[in-house]
Amino acid sequence: MSKRWEHFLIEIMNHIRSKEAKKFVASELEYHLNEVKKEWIGKGMSESEAEEKAVSQMGSPSKLGHEMNKLHRPKVDWLLIGLLAITMGLSFLPLITVGDGLENAYIARKSIHVLLGILLAVAMMFIDYRKFENKGYLFYSSGVLLLIALIIIPNLFINGVPYITVGPIQISSFMALPFLFLAWASFFSNEKIKLWQHFLLFGVPLLLFLAIPNLTVTFLYVTVVFAMMWWSTIKRKTAITITIIAGLGFISFSIFAWFTVKEYQLARLLGFLHPEKYPDNWGYMYLQLQERLTSAGWFGSTVKSKALPLEHTDYAFLNLTYHYGYWFAIMLFIILSLFAVRILMISKSINSKYGNLLLLGGMTLFLVQFVYNVGMILGVFPLISMSLPFISYGLLHMLFNAFIMGMVLSVFRRKDITLKRT
């Protein structure tokens, strides 16, 4: 590299503020300068003459530096941040409506949850997501080891589900999802990993989730992996074949489960299908949901009723619909839907395959929680422990969804400092 070439690059870099952008711009300029240099050498120029010619063709380094600084500076998605602020503000309403002295202590805790969620989302935004791309096996190992630890050394069981408690912190299988999410985004962006390796990597956590067991987390894991698979470079025919095989496996498992199902499990299913036949036990909650939704009206019910269990957590959507009416439920549905719409819009402007996988995987994890939670309140799906993103009470779910949105903000922030070469 000649001195003029070196001084040319240094002068351009002096006008670029972002350290990340400096590395990107320097790499891009060197690439283009080398390409132009090769062209002139091919026309008979010496190497030094070709370097001089390439630099002169680039124009004024000062002007170029200013243009590059504007074009490649890190971005902030204020629309997504605005949606986060709105939903986190609305998340206090389910606690306020429950009443009976619950709101004071819980609102204080919720404030801490929201603060921690904001800090996590902002922290993830400033972390360069591209540094995670080559650490897929590290994240995968962390997630698998966490699941193994929950099976081997749990010190708390809640409804048969194992936890590891460390002081006030309860570690559950849900905490393995972020690690596995990052791992699979890395695996699907790596074309060197063979198909049989994908099957093996997928199967190990699946068996561990089933062994714990936590069907909600298992469902989220399977859904996000398959969604990213369809978005990856895997051939469509292969993806279709895998999906068909998985579907047949699920049907076979369901048939086996039907003949081995326990009495209380069958009662839960029948309670969902025919709640009116089981009004005093398994159908009770479904009937309560129907009654609350029917009496809500467009502007909420004026009748003060006894709070149902989990109205501030899994049934937060029901709580808000009952107290504020259908118009509020529709507004909340639109606000949460805008998260997915915004992520989809961002994905169209991202040139990084890994970044796009993170966006699609994050959108899938968010949508599955959102759609299932609303669906089970409306009676479309069976009741399970599925939170409404950001609205439901709970630190772990708040941090999980804040992490997802933080990754989206990180990808968006660097959308103009990602290599576009082919």
XYZ file of C-alpha atoms in Angstrom:
422
model
C 0.000 0.000 0.000
C 1.466 3.360 -1.065
C 1.721 6.356 1.274
C -0.835 8.289 -0.751
C -3.242 5.363 -0.503
C -2.676 5.165 3.264
C -3.098 8.934 3.787
C -6.238 8.861 1.630
C -7.855 6.227 3.858
C -6.757 7.952 7.088
C -8.272 11.268 5.992
C -11.575 9.585 5.193
C -11.588 7.779 8.559
C -11.095 11.092 10.381
C -14.581 12.161 9.274
C -16.329 8.988 10.458
C -17.429 8.984 14.101
C -18.594 5.405 14.648
C -15.847 2.882 15.377
C -17.931 0.098 13.831
C -18.510 2.180 10.705
C -14.790 2.992 10.453
C -13.874 -0.686 10.230
C -16.605 -1.321 7.701
C -15.780 1.683 5.504
C -12.045 0.942 5.600
C -12.716 -2.643 4.504
C -15.059 -1.543 1.722
C -12.723 1.177 0.404
C -9.728 -1.140 0.364
C -11.793 -3.712 -1.495
C -12.934 -1.200 -4.145
C -9.485 0.378 -4.456
C -7.961 -3.048 -5.041
C -10.599 -3.842 -7.670
C -9.872 -0.576 -9.543
C -6.136 -1.167 -9.136
C -6.435 -4.617 -10.745
C -8.295 -3.093 -13.703
C -5.516 -0.570 -14.376
C -2.785 -3.177 -13.958
C -4.678 -5.250 -16.502
C -4.445 -2.292 -18.899
C -0.647 -2.251 -18.635
C 0.055 0.140 -15.756
C 2.642 -0.586 -13.076
C 1.445 -1.341 -9.555
C 2.387 2.110 -8.203
C 0.769 3.888 -11.159
C -2.382 1.771 -10.764
C -2.579 2.671 -7.054
C -2.261 6.392 -7.840
C -4.924 6.130 -10.522
C -7.306 4.232 -8.209
C -6.956 6.856 -5.462
C -7.457 9.783 -7.850
C -10.639 8.198 -9.189
C -12.182 8.115 -5.709
C -12.315 11.918 -5.510
C -11.920 14.203 -2.496
C -11.257 12.223 0.707
C -12.855 14.969 2.830
C -16.077 14.991 0.820
C -16.108 11.200 0.640
C -15.552 10.971 4.412
C -18.525 13.239 5.160
C -20.751 11.236 2.818
C -19.638 7.927 4.316
C -20.245 9.225 7.849
C -23.851 10.137 6.976
C -24.484 6.938 5.069
C -22.951 4.393 7.447
C -23.552 5.808 10.912
C -25.381 3.477 13.347
C -29.174 3.805 13.298
C -31.753 3.831 16.093
C -35.218 2.448 15.378
C -37.314 4.974 17.279
C -40.535 3.359 16.062
C -39.705 0.059 17.750
C -38.504 1.878 20.863
C -41.803 3.792 20.893
C -43.771 0.535 20.713
C -41.699 -0.810 23.619
C -42.420 2.281 25.686
C -46.173 2.057 24.990
C -46.512 -1.650 25.812
C -44.369 -1.404 28.934
C -46.558 1.453 30.100
C -49.728 -0.544 29.403
C -48.279 -3.529 31.299
C -49.139 -1.821 34.615
C -52.882 -1.847 33.879
C -53.553 -5.536 34.703
C -52.108 -4.941 38.185
C -54.171 -1.807 38.739
C -57.423 -3.528 37.765
C -56.852 -6.570 40.035
C -56.986 -4.438 43.184
C -57.433 -5.874 46.699
C -54.119 -4.398 47.818
C -52.218 -6.472 45.257
C -51.266 -3.535 43.071
C -48.956 -1.717 45.508
C -46.341 -4.423 46.015
C -46.692 -5.802 42.512
C -46.473 -2.416 40.812
C -43.210 -1.745 42.636
C -41.846 -5.067 41.389
C -43.246 -4.447 37.920
C -41.399 -1.128 37.830
C -38.161 -2.995 38.492
C -39.038 -5.537 35.771
C -39.692 -2.765 33.265
C -36.474 -0.950 34.172
C -34.428 -4.133 33.799
C -36.179 -4.886 30.494
C -35.333 -1.421 29.145
C -31.711 -1.732 30.257
C -31.397 -5.163 28.613
C -32.944 -4.001 25.315
C -30.687 -0.936 25.177
C -27.602 -2.988 26.117
C -28.353 -5.528 23.364
C -28.803 -2.685 20.866
C -25.263 -1.454 21.469
C -23.760 -4.957 21.274
C -22.703 -5.904 17.743
C -24.848 -8.940 16.909
C -22.315 -10.030 14.260
C -19.912 -11.056 17.021
C -22.341 -13.873 17.913
C -22.370 -15.452 14.456
C -19.358 -17.713 14.978
C -20.288 -18.653 18.541
C -23.188 -20.960 17.714
C -21.712 -24.016 19.429
C -20.902 -21.970 22.541
C -24.522 -20.811 22.850
C -25.797 -24.297 22.025
C -23.606 -25.900 24.713
C -24.756 -23.310 27.265
C -28.418 -24.028 26.543
C -27.971 -27.815 26.612
C -25.939 -27.735 29.839
C -28.604 -25.600 31.497
C -31.284 -28.152 30.546
C -29.136 -31.045 31.805
C -28.571 -29.219 35.104
C -32.335 -28.766 35.516
C -32.822 -32.513 35.081
C -29.935 -33.596 37.329
C -29.725 -31.033 40.126
C -33.057 -29.208 40.550
C -33.771 -27.884 44.047
C -37.364 -26.803 43.465
C -40.410 -28.282 41.733
C -43.513 -26.282 40.777
C -46.375 -28.345 39.326
C -43.866 -31.070 38.528
C -41.559 -28.719 36.593
C -37.950 -28.536 37.889
C -36.233 -25.258 38.784
C -32.831 -24.294 40.162
C -33.073 -21.493 42.702
C -30.112 -19.224 43.358
C -31.201 -16.738 46.013
C -34.280 -14.915 44.647
C -33.589 -16.121 41.093
C -35.449 -19.154 39.730
C -33.761 -20.767 36.734
C -36.136 -22.670 34.440
C -35.966 -24.348 31.042
C -37.329 -21.101 29.546
C -33.881 -19.568 30.113
C -32.335 -22.009 27.626
C -34.369 -20.548 24.744
C -32.246 -17.388 24.139
C -29.076 -19.505 23.925
C -30.653 -21.993 21.521
C -32.198 -19.159 19.486
C -28.764 -17.583 18.938
C -27.244 -21.000 18.270
C -29.708 -21.930 15.518
C -29.376 -18.559 13.799
C -25.648 -19.329 13.622
C -26.140 -22.935 12.464
C -28.547 -22.024 9.665
C -26.223 -19.291 8.385
C -23.346 -21.801 8.228
C -23.565 -23.772 4.982
C -20.815 -26.171 6.117
C -23.106 -27.879 8.639
C -24.612 -30.989 7.061
C -28.224 -32.084 7.237
C -27.611 -35.034 9.578
C -25.815 -32.648 11.940
C -28.868 -30.384 11.960
C -31.048 -33.356 12.950
C -28.664 -34.282 15.772
C -28.340 -30.713 17.024
C -32.116 -30.308 16.966
C -32.898 -33.618 18.651
C -30.758 -33.270 21.784
C -32.482 -30.148 23.235
C -35.877 -31.477 22.127
C -35.426 -34.660 24.157
C -34.200 -32.630 27.141
C -37.210 -30.280 26.961
C -39.539 -33.285 26.858
C -37.714 -34.902 29.774
C -38.098 -31.845 32.011
C -41.061 -31.551 30.912
C -42.273 -28.145 29.767
C -44.530 -28.365 26.719
C -44.835 -24.581 26.367
C -41.080 -24.093 26.018
C -40.824 -27.194 23.815
C -43.458 -25.722 21.498
C -41.559 -22.413 21.283
C -38.276 -24.213 20.585
C -39.673 -26.397 17.790
C -41.518 -23.480 16.175
C -38.548 -21.114 16.068
C -36.171 -23.758 14.677
C -38.572 -24.697 11.875
C -39.298 -21.048 11.075
C -35.581 -20.262 10.746
C -35.058 -23.430 8.698
C -37.558 -22.202 6.084
C -35.805 -18.822 5.997
C -32.308 -20.340 5.721
C -30.333 -21.479 2.665
C -31.568 -25.059 3.038
C -33.183 -26.183 -0.236
C -36.976 -25.935 -0.359
C -37.370 -29.621 -1.232
C -35.258 -30.548 1.785
C -37.249 -28.209 4.040
C -40.526 -29.710 2.772
C -39.225 -33.239 3.364
C -38.100 -32.391 6.896
C -41.427 -30.709 7.656
C -43.399 -33.716 6.380
C -41.260 -36.113 8.417
C -41.707 -33.931 11.505
C -45.456 -33.759 10.889
C -45.715 -37.538 10.599
C -43.639 -37.876 13.760
C -45.968 -35.498 15.593
C -49.036 -37.434 14.417
C -47.470 -40.724 15.515
C -46.578 -39.239 18.892
C -50.119 -37.872 19.287
C -51.643 -41.277 18.534
C -49.309 -42.928 21.025
C -50.088 -40.227 23.609
C -53.831 -40.700 23.089
C -53.645 -44.380 24.041
C -51.321 -43.721 26.981
C -52.931 -40.507 28.210
C -53.706 -40.286 31.900
C -57.217 -39.640 33.153
C -56.583 -36.083 34.354
C -54.896 -35.215 31.038
C -57.895 -36.500 29.096
C -60.183 -34.511 31.389
C -58.263 -31.321 30.561
C -58.712 -31.933 26.850
C -62.425 -32.689 27.237
C -62.780 -29.588 29.399
C -61.454 -27.536 26.491
C -63.654 -29.256 23.889
C -66.842 -29.375 25.982
C -66.506 -26.957 28.922
C -70.251 -26.933 29.565
C -70.080 -30.628 30.547
C -67.420 -29.963 33.210
C -68.514 -26.676 34.813
C -67.130 -27.506 38.260
C -63.596 -28.600 37.299
C -61.795 -28.732 33.954
C -64.352 -26.650 32.083
C -64.650 -23.997 34.782
C -61.962 -21.606 33.482
C -63.189 -21.843 29.878
C -66.694 -20.915 31.007
C -65.330 -18.037 33.081
C -63.420 -16.745 30.057
C -66.548 -16.892 27.909
C -68.608 -15.111 30.555
C -66.044 -12.332 31.026
C -65.670 -11.750 27.285
C -69.437 -11.706 26.749
C -70.050 -9.188 29.540
C -67.118 -6.908 28.621
C -68.881 -4.937 25.886
C -67.195 -2.204 23.865
C -66.288 -0.080 26.886
C -65.787 -2.663 29.622
C -68.023 -4.152 32.270
C -69.402 -1.947 35.026
C -69.917 -4.974 37.276
C -67.177 -5.497 39.840
C -66.393 -9.209 39.886
C -64.010 -11.356 41.861
C -60.596 -11.586 40.228
C -59.705 -14.833 38.518
C -56.361 -16.562 39.136
C -53.539 -15.383 36.844
C -55.421 -12.262 35.709
C -52.182 -10.282 35.940
C -50.098 -12.953 34.179
C -51.415 -15.478 31.629
C -54.933 -13.963 31.560
C -53.857 -10.319 31.327
C -55.543 -9.914 27.921
C -58.835 -11.104 29.409
C -58.377 -8.747 32.353
C -57.897 -5.705 30.114
C -60.735 -6.684 27.771
C -63.156 -7.117 30.677
C -62.286 -3.831 32.370
C -61.686 -1.591 29.329
C -63.778 -3.221 26.607
C -63.401 -4.534 23.095
C -62.048 -1.247 21.733
C -59.079 -1.483 24.110
C -58.506 -5.159 23.236
C -58.460 -4.298 19.526
C -56.062 -1.413 20.138
C -53.750 -3.642 22.188
C -53.899 -6.331 19.500
C -52.901 -3.766 16.860
C -50.028 -2.415 18.978
C -48.583 -5.890 19.550
C -49.081 -6.787 15.886
C -47.042 -3.721 14.916
C -43.984 -5.316 16.523
C -44.137 -8.155 13.983
C -44.893 -5.767 11.118
C -41.942 -3.583 12.048
C -39.542 -6.518 12.306
C -40.696 -7.766 8.901
C -40.105 -4.310 7.396
C -36.615 -4.167 8.892
C -35.754 -7.598 7.462
C -36.270 -6.278 3.934
C -33.442 -3.778 4.379
C -30.936 -6.196 5.950
C -28.201 -7.709 3.798
C -26.834 -10.037 6.475
C -28.106 -13.619 6.283
C -27.360 -14.093 9.981
C -29.107 -10.815 10.815
C -32.197 -11.871 8.881
C -32.314 -15.203 10.709
C -32.184 -13.367 14.031
C -35.028 -11.108 12.921
C -37.234 -13.949 11.713
C -36.476 -16.102 14.759
C -37.192 -13.224 17.116
C -40.422 -12.384 15.304
C -41.487 -16.047 15.518
C -40.842 -16.257 19.266
C -42.791 -13.037 19.820
C -45.707 -13.995 17.554
C -46.129 -17.490 18.990
C -46.491 -16.069 22.506
C -48.779 -13.262 21.350
C -51.058 -15.278 19.058
C -51.355 -18.272 21.376
C -52.089 -16.138 24.438
C -54.853 -14.209 22.674
C -56.124 -17.418 21.043
C -56.467 -19.289 24.320
C -58.344 -16.350 25.871
C -60.758 -16.442 22.919
C -61.177 -20.201 23.339
C -59.360 -21.146 20.127
C -56.491 -22.942 21.886
C -56.295 -24.946 25.137
C -55.183 -23.048 28.237
C -51.479 -23.351 28.967
C -48.906 -21.185 30.704
C -48.245 -18.730 27.855
C -47.643 -15.061 28.643
C -48.681 -12.028 26.618
C -45.400 -10.306 25.606
C -44.535 -7.320 27.836
C -48.094 -7.126 29.228
C -48.123 -10.194 31.489
C -46.485 -9.901 34.912
C -43.192 -11.752 35.348
C -39.504 -10.849 35.271
C -38.315 -13.784 33.168
C -40.789 -13.192 30.349
C -40.132 -9.453 30.403
C -36.389 -10.016 30.032
C -36.890 -12.668 27.364
C -38.958 -10.391 25.126
C -36.710 -7.404 25.863
C -33.773 -9.555 24.735
C -35.582 -10.352 21.465
C -36.305 -6.681 20.764
C -32.770 -5.756 21.780
C -31.453 -8.131 19.108
C -33.794 -6.530 16.557
C -32.496 -3.078 17.529
C -28.910 -4.362 17.237
C -29.518 -5.658 13.705
C -31.284 -2.433 12.676
C -28.513 -0.294 14.158
C -25.964 -1.904 11.826
C -28.096 -2.291 8.726
C -25.930 0.186 6.801
C -22.598 -1.194 8.016
C -22.973 -4.739 6.744
C -20.957 -6.033 3.817
C -22.917 -6.260 0.578
C -20.364 -8.070 -1.562
C -21.285 -11.252 -3.417
